[in-house]
CSV table of C-alpha atoms in Angstrom, one decimal:
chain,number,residue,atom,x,y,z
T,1,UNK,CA,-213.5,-32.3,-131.5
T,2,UNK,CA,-211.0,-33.3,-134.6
T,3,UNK,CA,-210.1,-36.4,-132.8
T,4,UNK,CA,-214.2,-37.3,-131.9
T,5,UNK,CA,-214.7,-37.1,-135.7
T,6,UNK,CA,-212.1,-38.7,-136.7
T,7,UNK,CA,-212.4,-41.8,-134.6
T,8,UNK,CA,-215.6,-41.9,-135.6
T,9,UNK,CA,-214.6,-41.4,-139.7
T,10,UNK,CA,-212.4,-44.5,-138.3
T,11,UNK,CA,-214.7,-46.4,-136.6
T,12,UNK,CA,-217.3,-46.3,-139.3
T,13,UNK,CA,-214.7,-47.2,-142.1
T,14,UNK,CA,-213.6,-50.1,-140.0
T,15,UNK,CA,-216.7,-51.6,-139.6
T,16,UNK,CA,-217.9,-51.2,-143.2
T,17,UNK,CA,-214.4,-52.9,-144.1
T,18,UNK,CA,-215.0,-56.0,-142.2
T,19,UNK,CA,-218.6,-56.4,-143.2
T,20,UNK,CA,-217.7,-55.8,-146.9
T,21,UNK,CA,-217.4,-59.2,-149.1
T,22,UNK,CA,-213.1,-59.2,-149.9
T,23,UNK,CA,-212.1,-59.6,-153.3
T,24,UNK,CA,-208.8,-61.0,-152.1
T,25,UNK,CA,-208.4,-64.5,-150.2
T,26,UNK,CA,-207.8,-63.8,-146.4
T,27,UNK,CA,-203.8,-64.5,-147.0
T,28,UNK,CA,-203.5,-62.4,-149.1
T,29,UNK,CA,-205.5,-59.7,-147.4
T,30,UNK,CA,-203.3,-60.5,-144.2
T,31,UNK,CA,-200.1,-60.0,-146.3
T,32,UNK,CA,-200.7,-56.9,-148.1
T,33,UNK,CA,-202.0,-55.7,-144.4
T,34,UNK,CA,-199.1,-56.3,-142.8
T,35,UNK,CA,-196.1,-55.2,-145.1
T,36,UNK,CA,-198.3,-52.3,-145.7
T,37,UNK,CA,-197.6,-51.4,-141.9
T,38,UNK,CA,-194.2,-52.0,-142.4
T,39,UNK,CA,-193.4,-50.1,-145.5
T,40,UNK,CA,-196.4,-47.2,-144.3
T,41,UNK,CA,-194.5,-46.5,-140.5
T,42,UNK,CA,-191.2,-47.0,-142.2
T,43,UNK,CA,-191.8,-43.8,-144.6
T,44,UNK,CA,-193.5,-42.2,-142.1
T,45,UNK,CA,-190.6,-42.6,-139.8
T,46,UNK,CA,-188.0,-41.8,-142.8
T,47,UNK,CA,-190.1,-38.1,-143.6
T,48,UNK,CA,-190.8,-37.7,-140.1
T,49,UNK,CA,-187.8,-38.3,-137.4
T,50,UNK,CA,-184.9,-38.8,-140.2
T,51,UNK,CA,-185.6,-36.1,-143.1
T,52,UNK,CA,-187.9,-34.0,-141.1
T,53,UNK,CA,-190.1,-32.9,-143.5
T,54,UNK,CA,-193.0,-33.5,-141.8
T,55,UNK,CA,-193.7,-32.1,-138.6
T,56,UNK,CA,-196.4,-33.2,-136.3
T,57,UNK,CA,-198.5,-31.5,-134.2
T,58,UNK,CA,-197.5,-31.3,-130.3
T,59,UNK,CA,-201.0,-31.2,-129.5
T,60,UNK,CA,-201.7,-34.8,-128.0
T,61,UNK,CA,-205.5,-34.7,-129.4
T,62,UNK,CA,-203.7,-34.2,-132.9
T,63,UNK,CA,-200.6,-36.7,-132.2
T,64,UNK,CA,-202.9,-39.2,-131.5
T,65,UNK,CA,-205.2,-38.4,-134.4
T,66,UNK,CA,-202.2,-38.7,-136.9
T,67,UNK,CA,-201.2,-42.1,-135.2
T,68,UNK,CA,-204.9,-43.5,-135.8
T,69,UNK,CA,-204.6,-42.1,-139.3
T,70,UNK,CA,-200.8,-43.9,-139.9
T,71,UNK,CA,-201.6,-47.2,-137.8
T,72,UNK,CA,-205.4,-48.2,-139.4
T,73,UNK,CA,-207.2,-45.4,-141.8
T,74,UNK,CA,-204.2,-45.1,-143.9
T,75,UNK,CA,-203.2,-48.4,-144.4
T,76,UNK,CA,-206.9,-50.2,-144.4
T,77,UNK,CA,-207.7,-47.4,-147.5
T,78,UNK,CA,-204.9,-48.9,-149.6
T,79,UNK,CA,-206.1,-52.7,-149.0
T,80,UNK,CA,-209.6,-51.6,-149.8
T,81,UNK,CA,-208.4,-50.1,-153.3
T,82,UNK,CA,-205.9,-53.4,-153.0
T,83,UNK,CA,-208.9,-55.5,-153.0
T,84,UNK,CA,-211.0,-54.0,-155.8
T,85,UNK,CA,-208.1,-53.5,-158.1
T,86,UNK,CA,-207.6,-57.3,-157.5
T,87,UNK,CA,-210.9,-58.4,-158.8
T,88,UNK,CA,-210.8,-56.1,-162.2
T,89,UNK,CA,-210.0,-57.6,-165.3
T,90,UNK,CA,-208.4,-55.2,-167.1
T,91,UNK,CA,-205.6,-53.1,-166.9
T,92,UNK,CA,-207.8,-49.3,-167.6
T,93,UNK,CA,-210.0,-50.4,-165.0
T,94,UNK,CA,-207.2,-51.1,-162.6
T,95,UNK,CA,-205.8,-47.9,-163.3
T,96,UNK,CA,-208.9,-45.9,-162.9
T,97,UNK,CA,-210.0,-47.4,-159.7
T,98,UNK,CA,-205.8,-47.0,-158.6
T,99,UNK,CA,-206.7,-43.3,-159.6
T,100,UNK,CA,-209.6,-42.8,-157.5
T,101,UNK,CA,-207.9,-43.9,-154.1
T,102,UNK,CA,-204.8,-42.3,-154.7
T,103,UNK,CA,-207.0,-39.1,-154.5
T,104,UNK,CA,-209.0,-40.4,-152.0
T,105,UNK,CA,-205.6,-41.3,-149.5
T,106,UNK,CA,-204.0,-37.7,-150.5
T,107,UNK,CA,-207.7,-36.7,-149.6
T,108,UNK,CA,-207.4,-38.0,-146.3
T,109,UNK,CA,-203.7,-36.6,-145.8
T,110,UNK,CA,-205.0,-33.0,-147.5
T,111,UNK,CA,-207.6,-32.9,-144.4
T,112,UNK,CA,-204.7,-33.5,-141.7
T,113,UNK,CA,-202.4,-30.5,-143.2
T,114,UNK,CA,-206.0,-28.3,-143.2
T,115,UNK,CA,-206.4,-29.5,-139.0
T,116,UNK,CA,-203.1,-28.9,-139.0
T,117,UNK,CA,-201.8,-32.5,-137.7
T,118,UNK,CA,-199.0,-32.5,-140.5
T,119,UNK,CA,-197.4,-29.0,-140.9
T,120,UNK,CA,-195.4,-29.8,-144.3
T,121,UNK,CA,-191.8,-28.4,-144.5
T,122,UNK,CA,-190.1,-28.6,-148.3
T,123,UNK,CA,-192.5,-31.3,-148.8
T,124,UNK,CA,-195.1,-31.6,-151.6
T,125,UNK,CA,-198.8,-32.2,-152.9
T,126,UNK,CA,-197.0,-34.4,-155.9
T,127,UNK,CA,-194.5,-35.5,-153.5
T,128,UNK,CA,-196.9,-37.2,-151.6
T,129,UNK,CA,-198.9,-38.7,-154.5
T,130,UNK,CA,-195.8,-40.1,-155.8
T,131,UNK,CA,-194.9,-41.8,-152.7
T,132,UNK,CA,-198.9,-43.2,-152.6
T,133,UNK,CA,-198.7,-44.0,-156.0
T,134,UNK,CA,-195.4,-45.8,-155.8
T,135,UNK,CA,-196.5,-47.7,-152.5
T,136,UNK,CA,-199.7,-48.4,-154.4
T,137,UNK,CA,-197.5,-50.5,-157.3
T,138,UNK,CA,-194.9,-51.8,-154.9
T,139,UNK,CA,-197.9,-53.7,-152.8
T,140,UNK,CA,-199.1,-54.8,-155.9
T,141,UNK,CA,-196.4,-56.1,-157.4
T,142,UNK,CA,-195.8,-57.9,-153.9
T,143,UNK,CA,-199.5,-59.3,-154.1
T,144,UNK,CA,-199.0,-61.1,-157.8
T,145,UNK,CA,-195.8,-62.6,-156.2
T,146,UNK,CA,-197.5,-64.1,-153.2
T,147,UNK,CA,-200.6,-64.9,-155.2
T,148,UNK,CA,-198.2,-67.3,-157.5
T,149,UNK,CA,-197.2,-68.9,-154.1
T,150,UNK,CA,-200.6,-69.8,-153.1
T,151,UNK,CA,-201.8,-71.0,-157.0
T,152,UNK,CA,-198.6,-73.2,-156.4
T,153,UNK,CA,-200.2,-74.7,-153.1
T,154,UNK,CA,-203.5,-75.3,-154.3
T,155,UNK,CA,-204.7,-72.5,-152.8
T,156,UNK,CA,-208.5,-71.4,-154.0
T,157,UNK,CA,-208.4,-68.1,-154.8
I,1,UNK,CA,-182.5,-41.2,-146.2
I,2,UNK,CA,-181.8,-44.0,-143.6
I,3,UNK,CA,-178.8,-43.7,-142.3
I,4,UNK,CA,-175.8,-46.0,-142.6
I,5,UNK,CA,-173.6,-46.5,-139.1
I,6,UNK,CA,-170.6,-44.2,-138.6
I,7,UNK,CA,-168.5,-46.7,-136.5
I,8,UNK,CA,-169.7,-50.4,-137.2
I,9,UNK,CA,-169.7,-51.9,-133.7
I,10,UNK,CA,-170.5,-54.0,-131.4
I,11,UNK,CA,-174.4,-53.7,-132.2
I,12,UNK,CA,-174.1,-54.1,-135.8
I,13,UNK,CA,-171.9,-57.3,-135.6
I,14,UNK,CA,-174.3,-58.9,-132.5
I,15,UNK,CA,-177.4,-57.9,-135.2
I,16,UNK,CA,-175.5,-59.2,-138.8
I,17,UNK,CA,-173.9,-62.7,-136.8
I,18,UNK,CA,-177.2,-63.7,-135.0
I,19,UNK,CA,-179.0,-62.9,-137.8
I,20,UNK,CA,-176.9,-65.1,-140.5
I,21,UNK,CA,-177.2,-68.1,-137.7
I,22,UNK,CA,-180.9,-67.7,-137.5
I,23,UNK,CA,-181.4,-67.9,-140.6
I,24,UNK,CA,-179.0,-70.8,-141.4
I,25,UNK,CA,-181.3,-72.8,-138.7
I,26,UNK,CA,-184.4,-71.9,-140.5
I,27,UNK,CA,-182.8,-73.2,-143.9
I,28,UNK,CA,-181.7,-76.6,-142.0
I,29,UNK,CA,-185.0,-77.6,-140.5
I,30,UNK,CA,-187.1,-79.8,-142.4
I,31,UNK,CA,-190.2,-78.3,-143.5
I,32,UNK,CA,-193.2,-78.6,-141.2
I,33,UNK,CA,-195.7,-76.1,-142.5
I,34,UNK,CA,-196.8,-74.6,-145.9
I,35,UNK,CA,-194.3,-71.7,-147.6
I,36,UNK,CA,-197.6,-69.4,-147.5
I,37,UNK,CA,-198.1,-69.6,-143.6
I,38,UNK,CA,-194.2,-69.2,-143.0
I,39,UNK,CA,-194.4,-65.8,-144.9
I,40,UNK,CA,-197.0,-65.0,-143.3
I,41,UNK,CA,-195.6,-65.4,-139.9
I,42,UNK,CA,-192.2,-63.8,-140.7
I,43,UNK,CA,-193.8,-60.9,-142.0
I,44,UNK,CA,-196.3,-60.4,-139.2
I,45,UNK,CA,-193.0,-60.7,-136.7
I,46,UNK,CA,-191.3,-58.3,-138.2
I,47,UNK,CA,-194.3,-55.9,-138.8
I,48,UNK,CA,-195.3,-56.0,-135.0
I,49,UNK,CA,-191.9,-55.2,-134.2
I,50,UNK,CA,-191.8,-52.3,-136.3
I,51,UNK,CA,-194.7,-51.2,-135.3
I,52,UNK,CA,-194.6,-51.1,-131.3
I,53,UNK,CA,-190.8,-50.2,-131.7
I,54,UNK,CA,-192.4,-47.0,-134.1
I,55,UNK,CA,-195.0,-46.3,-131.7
I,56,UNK,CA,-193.1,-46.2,-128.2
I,57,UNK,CA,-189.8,-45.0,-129.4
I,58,UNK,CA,-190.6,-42.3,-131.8
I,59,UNK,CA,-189.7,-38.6,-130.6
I,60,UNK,CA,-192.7,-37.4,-128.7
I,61,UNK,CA,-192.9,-40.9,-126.9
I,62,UNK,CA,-189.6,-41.8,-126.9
I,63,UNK,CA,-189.1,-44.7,-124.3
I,64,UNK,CA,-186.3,-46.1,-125.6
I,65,UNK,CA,-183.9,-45.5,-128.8
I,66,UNK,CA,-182.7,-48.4,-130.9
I,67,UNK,CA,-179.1,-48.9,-132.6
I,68,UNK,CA,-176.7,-45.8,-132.6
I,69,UNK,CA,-179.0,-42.9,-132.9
I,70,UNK,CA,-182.9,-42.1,-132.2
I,71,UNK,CA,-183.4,-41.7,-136.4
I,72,UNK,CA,-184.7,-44.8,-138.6
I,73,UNK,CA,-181.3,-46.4,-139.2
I,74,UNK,CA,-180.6,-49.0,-142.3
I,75,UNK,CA,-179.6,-51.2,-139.5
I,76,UNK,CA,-182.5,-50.9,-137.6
I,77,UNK,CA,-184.3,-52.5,-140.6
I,78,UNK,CA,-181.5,-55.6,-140.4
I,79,UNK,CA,-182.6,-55.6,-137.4
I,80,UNK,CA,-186.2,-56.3,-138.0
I,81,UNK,CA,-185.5,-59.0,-140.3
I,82,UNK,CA,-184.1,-60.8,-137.1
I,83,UNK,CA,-187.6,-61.1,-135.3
I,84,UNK,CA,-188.6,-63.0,-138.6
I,85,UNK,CA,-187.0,-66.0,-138.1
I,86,UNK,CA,-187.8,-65.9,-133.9
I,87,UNK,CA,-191.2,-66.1,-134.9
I,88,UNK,CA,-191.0,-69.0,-137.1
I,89,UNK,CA,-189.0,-70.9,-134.3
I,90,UNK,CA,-192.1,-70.2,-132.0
I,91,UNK,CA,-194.4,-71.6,-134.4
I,92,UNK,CA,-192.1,-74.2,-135.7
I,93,UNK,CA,-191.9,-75.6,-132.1
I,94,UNK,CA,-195.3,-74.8,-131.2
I,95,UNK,CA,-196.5,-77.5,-134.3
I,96,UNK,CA,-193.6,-79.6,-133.5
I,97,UNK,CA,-194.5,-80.4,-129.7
I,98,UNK,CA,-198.3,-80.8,-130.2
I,99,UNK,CA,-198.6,-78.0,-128.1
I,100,UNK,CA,-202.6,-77.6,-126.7
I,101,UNK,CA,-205.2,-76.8,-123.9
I,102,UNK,CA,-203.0,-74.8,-121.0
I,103,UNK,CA,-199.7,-76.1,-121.5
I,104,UNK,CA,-200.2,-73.2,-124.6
I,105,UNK,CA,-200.0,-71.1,-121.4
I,106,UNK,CA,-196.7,-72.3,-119.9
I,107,UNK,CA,-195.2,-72.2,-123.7
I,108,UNK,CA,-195.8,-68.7,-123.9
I,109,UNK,CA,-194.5,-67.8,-120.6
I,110,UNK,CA,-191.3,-70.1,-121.9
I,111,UNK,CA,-191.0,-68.0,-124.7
I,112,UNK,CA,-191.8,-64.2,-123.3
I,113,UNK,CA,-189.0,-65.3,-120.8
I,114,UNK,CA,-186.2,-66.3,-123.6
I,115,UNK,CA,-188.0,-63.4,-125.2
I,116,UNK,CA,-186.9,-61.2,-122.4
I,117,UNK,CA,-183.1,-62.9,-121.9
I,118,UNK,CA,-182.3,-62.4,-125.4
I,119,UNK,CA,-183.4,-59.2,-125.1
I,120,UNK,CA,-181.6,-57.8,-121.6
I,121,UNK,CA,-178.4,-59.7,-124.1
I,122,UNK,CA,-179.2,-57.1,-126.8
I,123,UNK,CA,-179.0,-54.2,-123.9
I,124,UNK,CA,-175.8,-55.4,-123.3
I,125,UNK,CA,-174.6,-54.9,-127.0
I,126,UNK,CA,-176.2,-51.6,-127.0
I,127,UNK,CA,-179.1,-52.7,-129.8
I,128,UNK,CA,-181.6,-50.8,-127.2
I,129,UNK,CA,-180.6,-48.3,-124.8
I,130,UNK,CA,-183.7,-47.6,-122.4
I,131,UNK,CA,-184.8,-44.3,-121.5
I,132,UNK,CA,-188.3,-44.9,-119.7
I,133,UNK,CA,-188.8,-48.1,-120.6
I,134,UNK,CA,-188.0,-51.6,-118.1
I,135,UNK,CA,-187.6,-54.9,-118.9
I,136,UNK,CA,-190.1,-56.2,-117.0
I,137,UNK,CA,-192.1,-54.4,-120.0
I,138,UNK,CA,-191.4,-56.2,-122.5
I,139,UNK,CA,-192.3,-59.5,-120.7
I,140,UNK,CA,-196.1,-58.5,-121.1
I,141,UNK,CA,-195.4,-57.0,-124.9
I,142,UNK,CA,-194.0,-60.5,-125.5
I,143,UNK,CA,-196.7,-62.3,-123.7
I,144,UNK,CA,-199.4,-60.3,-125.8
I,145,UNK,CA,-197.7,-60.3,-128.9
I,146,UNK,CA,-197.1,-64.2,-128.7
I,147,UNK,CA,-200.3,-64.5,-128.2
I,148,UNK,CA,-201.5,-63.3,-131.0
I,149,UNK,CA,-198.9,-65.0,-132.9
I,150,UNK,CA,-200.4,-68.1,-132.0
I,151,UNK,CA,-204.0,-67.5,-132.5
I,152,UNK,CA,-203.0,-66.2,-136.4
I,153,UNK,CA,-201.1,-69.5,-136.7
I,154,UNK,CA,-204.1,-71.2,-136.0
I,155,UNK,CA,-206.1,-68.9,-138.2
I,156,UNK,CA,-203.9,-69.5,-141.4
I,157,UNK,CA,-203.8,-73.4,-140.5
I,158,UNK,CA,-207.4,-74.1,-140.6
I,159,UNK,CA,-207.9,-71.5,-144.0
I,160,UNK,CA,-205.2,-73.6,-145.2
I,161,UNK,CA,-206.4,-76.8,-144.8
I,162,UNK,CA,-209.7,-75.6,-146.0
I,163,UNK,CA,-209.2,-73.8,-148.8
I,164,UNK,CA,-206.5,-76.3,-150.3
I,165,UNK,CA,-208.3,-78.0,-153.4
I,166,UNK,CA,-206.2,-81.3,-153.0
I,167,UNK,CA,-206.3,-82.3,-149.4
I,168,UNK,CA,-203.4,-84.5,-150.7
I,169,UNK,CA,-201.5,-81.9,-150.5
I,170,UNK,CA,-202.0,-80.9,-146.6
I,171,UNK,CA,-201.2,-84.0,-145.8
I,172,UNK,CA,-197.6,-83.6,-147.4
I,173,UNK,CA,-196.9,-79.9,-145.7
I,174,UNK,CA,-198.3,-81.1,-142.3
I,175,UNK,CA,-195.8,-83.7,-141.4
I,176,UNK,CA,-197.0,-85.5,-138.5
């Protein structure tokens, strides 16, 4: 049953994130996808298999319910914040809305220690809102470095 | 965190040469294609690597291990870096050779075969030892993930030439 409702808490958030009107030009939204992936499994794999801090359930329902979660949900969450932080003007407004999802994405995580997909072992709550924090500013940072690229090709964005 | 190698061998020197050649090629070429679109495309070759190499080789799945030991090595993320410069090559051709209609077909067949050579050479230097997993896998990885290499390209082409304000300026990154 945890794996029907969270496909569907997938399913539903994908297709309101591809009919939702992006902030961000596609590049960019293809960018910050992709090395979110990257830097995303690579902790993942780091806390998981290296450090084992994280253990995850044997159950395959649950495995594959914390692969969905690591693969898409997790990673779409932080281009949607991505997104809206990009078309804010100021800095408090950025921060507030950086704020929100950072709950929201430890949110999501909270729910897979409660089903028991993640059994944390010397890990963390502000452990893991560091890590989303810091993963937050890290794609950011990225983001205003390819966003110069594209102003210096003309790009419209 | 990510561990270093405790005898640098053969694997690490195949991964640190190959990669420094690579990437000496990609330097010489001249420039077909806008800076954007060859991030892009190194980043999205790396990032699928990562990801089907995170999702078939990780403990409970565990087809294959890669470099030394089955944790997340620093070299494994060297090793990443080397699919970046692969995957510009395929485009880089790809744009080169006017490649269209079904001969797109017989390209990527090319390519999932070197695809496949280079990497029965990397068994040999011990950069993937197999447990479940064939060759004769990875063919159809390459052929699927090719695939959708090209069909990006061509994505990140035509938003390029269409969102470019000075069409001036496509006509300089798309040498003819």
């Amino acid at each position: 049953l945890k794996l029907v409702i969270f496909l569907n808490i997938t399913l539903f958030f994908l297709i309101s994130f591809f009919i939702k009107r992006k902030q961000l030009h596609p590049f960019e939204n293809i960018f910050l996808l992709l090395i979110l992936e990257f830097i995303f499994t690579g902790y993942i794999g780091v806390i998981h298999i290296n450090l084992k801090v994280w253990e995850i359930s044997e159950r395959e329902d649950l495995y594959i319910l914390f692969r969905i979660n690591e693969v898409i949900l997790t990673p779409l969450l932080y281009l949607w914040c991505l997104n809206i932080i990009g078309s804010k003007r100021k800095i408090l407004e950025k921060v507030k809305v950086s704020l929100v999802y950072i709950s929201l994405i430890y949110s999501l995580e909270f729910l897979l220690v409660k089903w028991k997909v993640i059994i944390y072992k010397e890990w963390s709550i502000w452990q893991s809102l560091l890590v989303i924090s810091t993963l937050m500013l890290v794609s950011y940072i990225l983001l205003v470095f390819f966003r110069k690229l594209l102003r210096k090709e003309s790009l419209r964005i | 965190m990510m561990p270093f190698p405790e005898v640098f061998d053969q694997n690490e020197w195949f991964v640190l040469i190959v990669l420094f050649l690579s990437l000496v090629i990609v330097y010489l070429l001249p420039k077909r294609m806008p800076l954007s679109i060859t991030v892009l495309i190194m980043i999205y070759s790396f990032t699928v690597a990562r990801l089907s190499d995170h999702l078939l080789s990780s403990p409970k799945i565990d087809l294959y291990n890669i470099m030394d030991t089955e944790k997340y090595e620093f070299f494994d993320l060297i090793l990443y870096l080397l699919y970046a410069p692969f995957g510009y090559f395929f485009v880089y051709i790809y744009e080169k050779i006017r490649v269209r209609g079904y001969w797109t077909v017989v390209y990527i067949l090319l390519w999932s075969s070197f695809g496949s050579l280079f990497e029965w050479v990397s068994v040999y230097f011990n950069i993937f030892t197999y447990k479940e997993w064939e060759l004769k896998y990875s063919f159809t990885v390459y052929v699927f993930t090719q695939t959708l290499t090209l069909l990006l390209f061509n994505y990140l082409r035509k938003q390029h030439q269409c969102n470019t304000e000075n069409a001036d300026i496509n006509k300089q990154v798309y040498k003819k």
